[in-house]
Amino acid sequence: MPSLFSKMQRVVLTGLCSTTLLIAPIAGASACTSFVVTAKDDGRVYGRTMEFGFETESTVSLIPRNYELTSSGELNGDTQWEGAKWKSKFAVIGMNAMKHETAIVDGVNEAGLAAGALYFPGFAEYSDVKASGADDEVAPIDFLVWVLSQFETVEEVKEAVKSIKLVDVDFAPLGEVPPLHFTIHDRSGKSIVIEPVDDGLKIYDNELGVMTNSPQFDWHLTNLRNYVNLTPINSAGKKFPEGELQPLGQGSGMLGVPGDVTPPSRFVRVTAFVTTAEEHETAKENLNVAGHILNNFDIPKGFAQPEAPDAAQSASSQQDDNPDYTQWSVMADLNGAVYYVRKLNAMNFNSVSFKDFDPDGSTLTILKPLVADPFSNLADAAK
């Protein structure tokens, strides 16, 4: 059987350019993981976790067609700014952030285009903004709603981004410019990563369909070459003159997969899961596969902390030190254009589709994902 990363080897050997790794401080809120799994019928399921150091207060926005959208933000913490304006061509379902209805940080449109914004601290660089705003300027927090509301395919997005600039504009609820990069996938199987860096927007074709956080995407591909030995096949026993040693249990071919939650380690690990997952017949069956993969990147609060808590602090104060933890996870069936959301305190996913609202309506709708008791009695629930 070929090694785990036979596809990955082809990707990294043919698609890389050299990268200078900048030494930069890496902030928190950088533990998001995303991927795509493909079924035998060519149906695709996109999955993603959202980690942050404080509650993102995300709800689900349902944006109809022909809805008027404006990219906006703040300059210097007080001056209101407006940039590009447009009408949505496609209806959109997505997770918003900080009670901002159109600040879509993950979502899918009715054409089956899915996209996510992941933190990119220490490396994101944006164009200078014009104080008066301009039609070709988009705030980073508005980039996904700009993409999902207007385009059907990855190729359309690749062409369209040539005509816009991501600009240095604060997202008021955060009080800063969020450092973001973006993963985008369509029904045909094409995926790209878009990264705003010091020389503009870089676009990478992403045959693996996976992404995490800093550093740059091509650095992660290079780093995968350290793990080409990994395989789902167990290692054979080894004979010695004195006897024979056998592996201890299953999974010895994967010995060396990093288990921490840093972005490079998660990139390697999610690639391992995606490239070895059993291929099912349909995307519907792959929802279960994607859910199991997401479970492996679920970070409980307290596991990743920015600094050691002060022993003199109270327990309640220590909880405010903003450790990264998984706030929600989502999946999207690209062919069916159905979105699935699981909040922090829920074990199951809620689903929402374009049949659940009027895509030709005139108003934006907000849905709050359910946080059901995962351990409730089944007999009581059936009454």
Tab-separated table of C-alpha atoms in Angstrom:
chain	number	residue	atom	x	y	z
A	1	MET	CA	0.000	0.000	0.000
A	2	PRO	CA	1.371	3.488	-0.781
A	3	SER	CA	2.448	5.686	2.098
A	4	LEU	CA	-0.103	7.912	3.767
A	5	PHE	CA	1.138	11.035	2.066
A	6	SER	CA	1.589	9.833	-1.529
A	7	LYS	CA	-0.844	12.539	-2.689
A	8	MET	CA	0.767	15.038	-0.361
A	9	GLN	CA	4.230	14.295	-1.763
A	10	ARG	CA	3.009	15.179	-5.259
A	11	VAL	CA	1.440	18.375	-3.959
A	12	VAL	CA	4.446	19.674	-2.048
A	13	LEU	CA	7.008	18.715	-4.670
A	14	THR	CA	5.181	20.385	-7.549
A	15	GLY	CA	3.381	23.310	-5.943
A	16	LEU	CA	5.839	25.058	-3.639
A	17	CYS	CA	7.821	28.228	-3.816
A	18	SER	CA	10.484	29.141	-1.286
A	19	THR	CA	9.293	30.942	1.821
A	20	THR	CA	11.142	33.143	4.249
A	21	LEU	CA	9.754	32.487	7.704
A	22	LEU	CA	9.411	35.785	9.520
A	23	ILE	CA	10.012	35.854	13.232
A	24	ALA	CA	6.872	37.474	14.586
A	25	PRO	CA	4.884	37.299	17.800
A	26	ILE	CA	2.003	34.875	17.474
A	27	ALA	CA	-1.121	35.870	19.335
A	28	GLY	CA	-3.778	33.629	20.808
A	29	ALA	CA	-6.975	32.648	19.070
A	30	SER	CA	-5.052	30.604	16.527
A	31	ALA	CA	-6.285	27.044	16.836
A	32	CYS	CA	-8.881	26.695	14.055
A	33	THR	CA	-8.734	23.622	11.810
A	34	SER	CA	-10.511	23.024	8.477
A	35	PHE	CA	-10.695	20.259	5.874
A	36	VAL	CA	-12.747	18.641	3.101
A	37	VAL	CA	-13.603	14.950	2.707
A	38	THR	CA	-14.797	13.540	-0.629
A	39	ALA	CA	-17.179	10.634	-1.264
A	40	LYS	CA	-17.175	8.147	-4.129
A	41	ASP	CA	-20.063	10.011	-5.770
A	42	ASP	CA	-17.828	13.133	-5.792
A	43	GLY	CA	-19.906	14.769	-3.072
A	44	ARG	CA	-17.925	16.863	-0.602
A	45	VAL	CA	-18.245	17.732	3.052
A	46	TYR	CA	-16.379	20.694	4.492
A	47	GLY	CA	-15.623	20.757	8.216
A	48	ARG	CA	-14.155	23.374	10.510
A	49	THR	CA	-13.627	24.161	14.199
A	50	MET	CA	-13.630	27.686	15.636
A	51	GLU	CA	-11.326	28.391	18.550
A	52	PHE	CA	-11.046	31.710	20.330
A	53	GLY	CA	-9.930	33.063	23.679
A	54	PHE	CA	-13.310	34.568	24.590
A	55	GLU	CA	-16.916	34.054	23.568
A	56	THR	CA	-17.470	35.009	19.927
A	57	GLU	CA	-21.244	35.239	20.497
A	58	SER	CA	-21.778	33.644	17.089
A	59	THR	CA	-25.234	33.008	15.681
A	60	VAL	CA	-26.339	31.839	12.226
A	61	SER	CA	-27.063	34.515	9.614
A	62	LEU	CA	-29.417	33.706	6.723
A	63	ILE	CA	-28.777	36.264	3.991
A	64	PRO	CA	-31.205	36.328	1.020
A	65	ARG	CA	-30.465	37.167	-2.598
A	66	ASN	CA	-30.391	40.826	-3.638
A	67	TYR	CA	-29.563	41.912	-0.099
A	68	GLU	CA	-27.614	45.174	0.056
A	69	LEU	CA	-24.242	44.781	1.743
A	70	THR	CA	-21.581	47.315	2.657
A	71	SER	CA	-18.052	46.710	3.909
A	72	SER	CA	-17.542	48.870	6.981
A	73	GLY	CA	-15.334	49.381	10.001
A	74	GLU	CA	-13.487	51.926	12.089
A	75	LEU	CA	-10.359	53.988	11.582
A	76	ASN	CA	-8.271	54.928	14.623
A	77	GLY	CA	-10.944	53.555	16.895
A	78	ASP	CA	-13.508	56.285	16.286
A	79	THR	CA	-13.954	57.266	12.622
A	80	GLN	CA	-16.589	55.259	10.766
A	81	TRP	CA	-15.436	53.921	7.392
A	82	GLU	CA	-17.300	52.428	4.446
A	83	GLY	CA	-15.820	50.718	1.416
A	84	ALA	CA	-17.257	48.394	-1.212
A	85	LYS	CA	-21.024	48.115	-1.655
A	86	TRP	CA	-22.830	45.320	-3.485
A	87	LYS	CA	-25.993	43.216	-3.675
A	88	SER	CA	-25.906	39.504	-2.938
A	89	LYS	CA	-26.236	37.331	-6.025
A	90	PHE	CA	-26.504	34.128	-3.973
A	91	ALA	CA	-28.227	33.435	-0.667
A	92	VAL	CA	-25.807	32.677	2.175
A	93	ILE	CA	-25.911	30.693	5.416
A	94	GLY	CA	-23.048	31.438	7.778
A	95	MET	CA	-21.729	31.857	11.283
A	96	ASN	CA	-21.320	35.471	12.271
A	97	ALA	CA	-19.159	36.976	15.023
A	98	MET	CA	-19.623	39.379	17.933
A	99	LYS	CA	-23.334	39.996	17.231
A	100	HIS	CA	-22.452	41.526	13.867
A	101	GLU	CA	-25.023	40.061	11.467
A	102	THR	CA	-22.948	40.227	8.276
A	103	ALA	CA	-19.510	39.566	9.782
A	104	ILE	CA	-19.487	36.046	8.328
A	105	VAL	CA	-16.489	34.017	9.509
A	106	ASP	CA	-17.673	30.725	8.031
A	107	GLY	CA	-20.458	29.685	5.708
A	108	VAL	CA	-21.867	28.218	2.521
A	109	ASN	CA	-23.939	29.679	-0.306
A	110	GLU	CA	-26.748	28.124	-2.301
A	111	ALA	CA	-24.329	27.273	-5.142
A	112	GLY	CA	-22.315	25.026	-2.805
A	113	LEU	CA	-19.355	27.370	-2.320
A	114	ALA	CA	-18.044	27.045	1.255
A	115	ALA	CA	-15.492	29.267	2.938
A	116	GLY	CA	-13.911	29.957	6.308
A	117	ALA	CA	-11.862	32.746	7.871
A	118	LEU	CA	-9.095	31.451	10.139
A	119	TYR	CA	-6.751	33.485	12.315
A	120	PHE	CA	-3.379	34.286	10.756
A	121	PRO	CA	-1.537	36.176	13.528
A	122	GLY	CA	1.953	37.520	12.964
A	123	PHE	CA	1.735	37.238	9.181
A	124	ALA	CA	-1.397	39.032	7.934
A	125	GLU	CA	-0.638	42.332	6.190
A	126	TYR	CA	-3.293	44.561	4.638
A	127	SER	CA	-3.279	47.461	2.185
A	128	ASP	CA	-3.460	51.015	3.486
A	129	VAL	CA	-7.004	52.304	3.575
A	130	LYS	CA	-8.280	55.482	1.948
A	131	ALA	CA	-9.937	57.656	4.565
A	132	SER	CA	-12.900	58.307	2.273
A	133	GLY	CA	-13.317	54.655	1.331
A	134	ALA	CA	-13.323	53.186	-2.167
A	135	ASP	CA	-15.402	50.691	-4.136
A	136	ASP	CA	-12.480	48.280	-4.404
A	137	GLU	CA	-11.709	48.246	-0.649
A	138	VAL	CA	-12.989	45.444	1.592
A	139	ALA	CA	-12.468	45.135	5.345
A	140	PRO	CA	-10.953	41.745	6.333
A	141	ILE	CA	-13.995	40.820	8.426
A	142	ASP	CA	-16.244	41.358	5.365
A	143	PHE	CA	-14.218	39.341	2.874
A	144	LEU	CA	-16.150	36.100	3.316
A	145	VAL	CA	-19.583	37.642	2.939
A	146	TRP	CA	-18.243	39.401	-0.181
A	147	VAL	CA	-17.102	36.009	-1.564
A	148	LEU	CA	-20.074	33.877	-0.578
A	149	SER	CA	-22.731	36.360	-1.681
A	150	GLN	CA	-21.342	36.827	-5.196
A	151	PHE	CA	-19.553	33.761	-6.522
A	152	GLU	CA	-20.284	30.159	-7.452
A	153	THR	CA	-16.846	28.660	-8.044
A	154	VAL	CA	-13.271	28.888	-6.834
A	155	GLU	CA	-12.169	30.039	-10.291
A	156	GLU	CA	-14.566	32.981	-10.129
A	157	VAL	CA	-13.146	33.970	-6.752
A	158	LYS	CA	-9.555	33.733	-8.006
A	159	GLU	CA	-10.368	36.141	-10.815
A	160	ALA	CA	-12.459	38.532	-8.732
A	161	VAL	CA	-9.905	39.094	-5.961
A	162	LYS	CA	-7.604	40.706	-8.508
A	163	SER	CA	-9.909	43.729	-8.474
A	164	ILE	CA	-10.152	44.337	-4.703
A	165	LYS	CA	-7.934	45.224	-1.764
A	166	LEU	CA	-8.193	43.961	1.785
A	167	VAL	CA	-7.566	47.078	3.841
A	168	ASP	CA	-6.338	47.923	7.309
A	169	VAL	CA	-9.713	48.573	8.991
A	170	ASP	CA	-10.683	47.785	12.575
A	171	PHE	CA	-13.545	45.425	13.366
A	172	ALA	CA	-15.201	47.532	16.053
A	173	PRO	CA	-16.288	44.703	18.434
A	174	LEU	CA	-12.647	43.542	18.634
A	175	GLY	CA	-11.136	47.012	18.598
A	176	GLU	CA	-8.492	45.869	16.110
A	177	VAL	CA	-7.906	44.635	12.597
A	178	PRO	CA	-8.369	40.852	12.753
A	179	PRO	CA	-5.438	38.963	11.177
A	180	LEU	CA	-7.144	36.489	8.844
A	181	HIS	CA	-6.527	34.127	5.979
A	182	PHE	CA	-9.207	32.258	4.072
A	183	THR	CA	-10.030	28.758	2.845
A	184	ILE	CA	-12.519	28.379	-0.033
A	185	HIS	CA	-14.006	25.224	-1.624
A	186	ASP	CA	-16.536	24.514	-4.376
A	187	ARG	CA	-18.636	21.553	-5.525
A	188	SER	CA	-16.217	20.641	-8.326
A	189	GLY	CA	-13.501	19.773	-5.836
A	190	LYS	CA	-11.365	22.864	-6.258
A	191	SER	CA	-9.970	24.514	-3.142
A	192	ILE	CA	-7.829	27.567	-2.577
A	193	VAL	CA	-6.199	29.414	0.291
A	194	ILE	CA	-6.022	33.211	0.159
A	195	GLU	CA	-3.491	34.949	2.391
A	196	PRO	CA	-2.996	38.728	2.742
A	197	VAL	CA	0.751	39.289	3.116
A	198	ASP	CA	3.156	42.190	2.658
A	199	ASP	CA	3.192	41.920	-1.146
A	200	GLY	CA	-0.572	41.579	-1.615
A	201	LEU	CA	-3.040	38.697	-1.728
A	202	LYS	CA	-1.407	35.325	-2.318
A	203	ILE	CA	-3.595	32.568	-3.719
A	204	TYR	CA	-2.623	28.913	-3.347
A	205	ASP	CA	-4.338	25.957	-4.981
A	206	ASN	CA	-5.059	23.552	-2.130
A	207	GLU	CA	-5.278	19.969	-3.372
A	208	LEU	CA	-5.243	18.619	0.176
A	209	GLY	CA	-8.212	20.795	1.181
A	210	VAL	CA	-6.856	21.309	4.723
A	211	MET	CA	-5.818	24.459	6.552
A	212	THR	CA	-4.962	25.651	10.054
A	213	ASN	CA	-3.265	28.908	11.105
A	214	SER	CA	0.131	30.633	11.012
A	215	PRO	CA	2.604	30.495	9.396
A	216	GLN	CA	1.958	30.720	5.648
A	217	PHE	CA	0.224	27.901	3.796
A	218	ASP	CA	3.246	26.992	1.666
A	219	TRP	CA	5.354	26.651	4.825
A	220	HIS	CA	2.893	24.038	6.090
A	221	LEU	CA	3.211	22.101	2.832
A	222	THR	CA	6.985	22.105	3.170
A	223	ASN	CA	6.714	20.928	6.773
A	224	LEU	CA	4.642	17.920	5.677
A	225	ARG	CA	7.775	16.524	4.052
A	226	ASN	CA	8.998	15.719	7.567
A	227	TYR	CA	6.165	13.194	7.863
A	228	VAL	CA	6.204	11.274	4.575
A	229	ASN	CA	7.049	8.098	6.505
A	230	LEU	CA	3.608	7.963	8.109
A	231	THR	CA	1.243	5.229	7.009
A	232	PRO	CA	-2.035	3.734	8.259
A	233	ILE	CA	-0.434	0.282	8.033
A	234	ASN	CA	0.986	-1.080	11.273
A	235	SER	CA	4.742	-1.541	11.476
A	236	ALA	CA	6.026	-5.095	11.105
A	237	GLY	CA	7.645	-6.839	14.038
A	238	LYS	CA	11.420	-6.857	14.287
A	239	LYS	CA	13.493	-9.991	14.782
A	240	PHE	CA	16.611	-10.106	16.900
A	241	PRO	CA	18.941	-13.016	17.675
A	242	GLU	CA	17.390	-13.152	21.128
A	243	GLY	CA	13.794	-13.094	19.917
A	244	GLU	CA	11.180	-10.884	18.241
A	245	LEU	CA	9.489	-7.606	19.163
A	246	GLN	CA	5.978	-6.722	18.023
A	247	PRO	CA	4.297	-3.271	18.078
A	248	LEU	CA	2.216	-2.498	21.119
A	249	GLY	CA	-1.306	-2.357	19.717
A	250	GLN	CA	-2.713	-0.656	16.656
A	251	GLY	CA	-1.474	2.499	14.942
A	252	SER	CA	2.276	1.938	14.932
A	253	GLY	CA	2.522	3.162	11.332
A	254	MET	CA	1.361	6.568	12.588
A	255	LEU	CA	4.022	6.807	15.268
A	256	GLY	CA	5.281	10.374	15.136
A	257	VAL	CA	2.006	12.171	14.374
A	258	PRO	CA	2.189	15.324	16.529
A	259	GLY	CA	-0.529	15.515	19.147
A	260	ASP	CA	-0.274	19.113	20.345
A	261	VAL	CA	-2.589	21.904	19.182
A	262	THR	CA	-0.082	24.218	17.503
A	263	PRO	CA	-1.039	25.086	13.898
A	264	PRO	CA	1.837	23.088	12.291
A	265	SER	CA	0.974	19.988	14.318
A	266	ARG	CA	-2.742	20.253	13.606
A	267	PHE	CA	-2.001	20.687	9.886
A	268	VAL	CA	-0.065	17.408	9.871
A	269	ARG	CA	-2.665	15.613	11.952
A	270	VAL	CA	-5.699	16.739	9.958
A	271	THR	CA	-3.896	15.734	6.751
A	272	ALA	CA	-3.357	12.302	8.283
A	273	PHE	CA	-7.050	11.935	9.086
A	274	VAL	CA	-8.335	13.225	5.752
A	275	THR	CA	-5.989	11.173	3.574
A	276	THR	CA	-6.690	7.906	5.426
A	277	ALA	CA	-10.423	8.211	6.147
A	278	GLU	CA	-12.468	5.423	4.576
A	279	GLU	CA	-14.104	6.634	1.385
A	280	HIS	CA	-17.891	6.368	1.572
A	281	GLU	CA	-20.422	6.269	-1.217
A	282	THR	CA	-22.142	9.596	-0.562
A	283	ALA	CA	-21.557	12.945	1.081
A	284	LYS	CA	-24.383	12.171	3.510
A	285	GLU	CA	-22.373	9.233	4.838
A	286	ASN	CA	-19.284	11.432	4.998
A	287	LEU	CA	-21.007	13.779	7.429
A	288	ASN	CA	-20.361	11.147	10.060
A	289	VAL	CA	-16.713	10.884	8.969
A	290	ALA	CA	-16.281	14.656	9.128
A	291	GLY	CA	-17.854	14.732	12.572
A	292	HIS	CA	-15.368	12.162	13.870
A	293	ILE	CA	-12.455	14.123	12.394
A	294	LEU	CA	-13.729	17.326	14.010
A	295	ASN	CA	-13.845	15.567	17.378
A	296	ASN	CA	-10.078	15.121	17.200
A	297	PHE	CA	-9.577	18.900	17.065
A	298	ASP	CA	-11.987	19.852	19.816
A	299	ILE	CA	-10.009	21.783	22.447
A	300	PRO	CA	-11.487	21.894	25.960
A	301	LYS	CA	-11.093	25.132	27.865
A	302	GLY	CA	-7.860	25.095	29.844
A	303	PHE	CA	-5.765	22.889	27.551
A	304	ALA	CA	-4.140	25.819	25.683
A	305	GLN	CA	-3.426	28.889	27.834
A	306	PRO	CA	-1.532	32.072	26.913
A	307	GLU	CA	0.308	32.210	30.242
A	308	ALA	CA	0.561	30.402	33.547
A	309	PRO	CA	-2.170	31.512	35.946
A	310	ASP	CA	-1.072	33.527	38.949
A	311	ALA	CA	-1.360	31.423	42.087
A	312	ALA	CA	-2.648	34.498	43.928
A	313	GLN	CA	-5.567	34.893	41.520
A	314	SER	CA	-8.965	33.499	42.318
A	315	ALA	CA	-10.258	30.638	40.234
A	316	SER	CA	-12.842	32.931	38.619
A	317	SER	CA	-10.153	35.457	37.678
A	318	GLN	CA	-8.001	32.747	36.142
A	319	GLN	CA	-10.891	31.823	33.844
A	320	ASP	CA	-10.628	35.290	32.288
A	321	ASP	CA	-7.051	34.746	31.021
A	322	ASN	CA	-8.428	33.921	27.563
A	323	PRO	CA	-7.273	30.363	26.915
A	324	ASP	CA	-8.132	29.146	23.418
A	325	TYR	CA	-10.979	26.663	23.338
A	326	THR	CA	-13.410	25.308	20.755
A	327	GLN	CA	-16.455	27.601	20.583
A	328	TRP	CA	-18.256	25.830	17.769
A	329	SER	CA	-17.750	23.365	14.939
A	330	VAL	CA	-19.486	23.349	11.572
A	331	MET	CA	-19.914	21.135	8.529
A	332	ALA	CA	-21.278	21.896	5.085
A	333	ASP	CA	-22.595	19.415	2.527
A	334	LEU	CA	-21.528	21.254	-0.633
A	335	ASN	CA	-23.753	19.337	-3.052
A	336	GLY	CA	-26.832	19.609	-0.855
A	337	ALA	CA	-25.944	23.125	0.357
A	338	VAL	CA	-26.840	22.159	3.926
A	339	TYR	CA	-25.002	23.682	6.896
A	340	TYR	CA	-24.495	21.969	10.265
A	341	VAL	CA	-23.562	23.707	13.515
A	342	ARG	CA	-22.476	22.350	16.892
A	343	LYS	CA	-22.046	24.803	19.756
A	344	LEU	CA	-19.693	24.457	22.729
A	345	ASN	CA	-22.208	22.912	25.113
A	346	ALA	CA	-23.866	20.568	22.622
A	347	MET	CA	-22.845	17.100	21.467
A	348	ASN	CA	-25.012	17.061	18.349
A	349	PHE	CA	-25.205	19.221	15.227
A	350	ASN	CA	-28.140	21.430	14.235
A	351	SER	CA	-28.811	21.657	10.498
A	352	VAL	CA	-30.050	24.552	8.396
A	353	SER	CA	-30.627	24.675	4.646
A	354	PHE	CA	-31.886	27.123	2.061
A	355	LYS	CA	-35.306	25.501	2.363
A	356	ASP	CA	-35.526	26.860	5.908
A	357	PHE	CA	-35.983	30.471	4.804
A	358	ASP	CA	-36.981	32.458	1.739
A	359	PRO	CA	-33.854	33.090	-0.386
A	360	ASP	CA	-35.814	35.794	-2.217
A	361	GLY	CA	-36.932	37.505	0.960
A	362	SER	CA	-35.994	41.058	1.847
A	363	THR	CA	-34.737	40.615	5.391
A	364	LEU	CA	-31.724	38.978	6.995
A	365	THR	CA	-32.665	36.283	9.521
A	366	ILE	CA	-30.712	35.248	12.620
A	367	LEU	CA	-30.925	31.757	14.136
A	368	LYS	CA	-29.396	30.755	17.437
A	369	PRO	CA	-27.937	27.208	17.420
A	370	LEU	CA	-29.527	24.960	19.999
A	371	VAL	CA	-27.572	23.983	23.079
A	372	ALA	CA	-29.431	20.827	24.045
A	373	ASP	CA	-28.622	18.686	27.053
A	374	PRO	CA	-26.549	15.868	25.481
A	375	PHE	CA	-27.180	13.563	28.463
A	376	SER	CA	-30.951	13.910	28.717
A	377	ASN	CA	-33.005	10.764	29.143
A	378	LEU	CA	-34.177	9.374	25.793
A	379	ALA	CA	-37.457	8.120	27.232
A	380	ASP	CA	-38.243	11.567	28.640
A	381	ALA	CA	-37.342	13.240	25.348
A	382	ALA	CA	-39.725	10.916	23.480
A	383	LYS	CA	-42.733	11.868	25.667
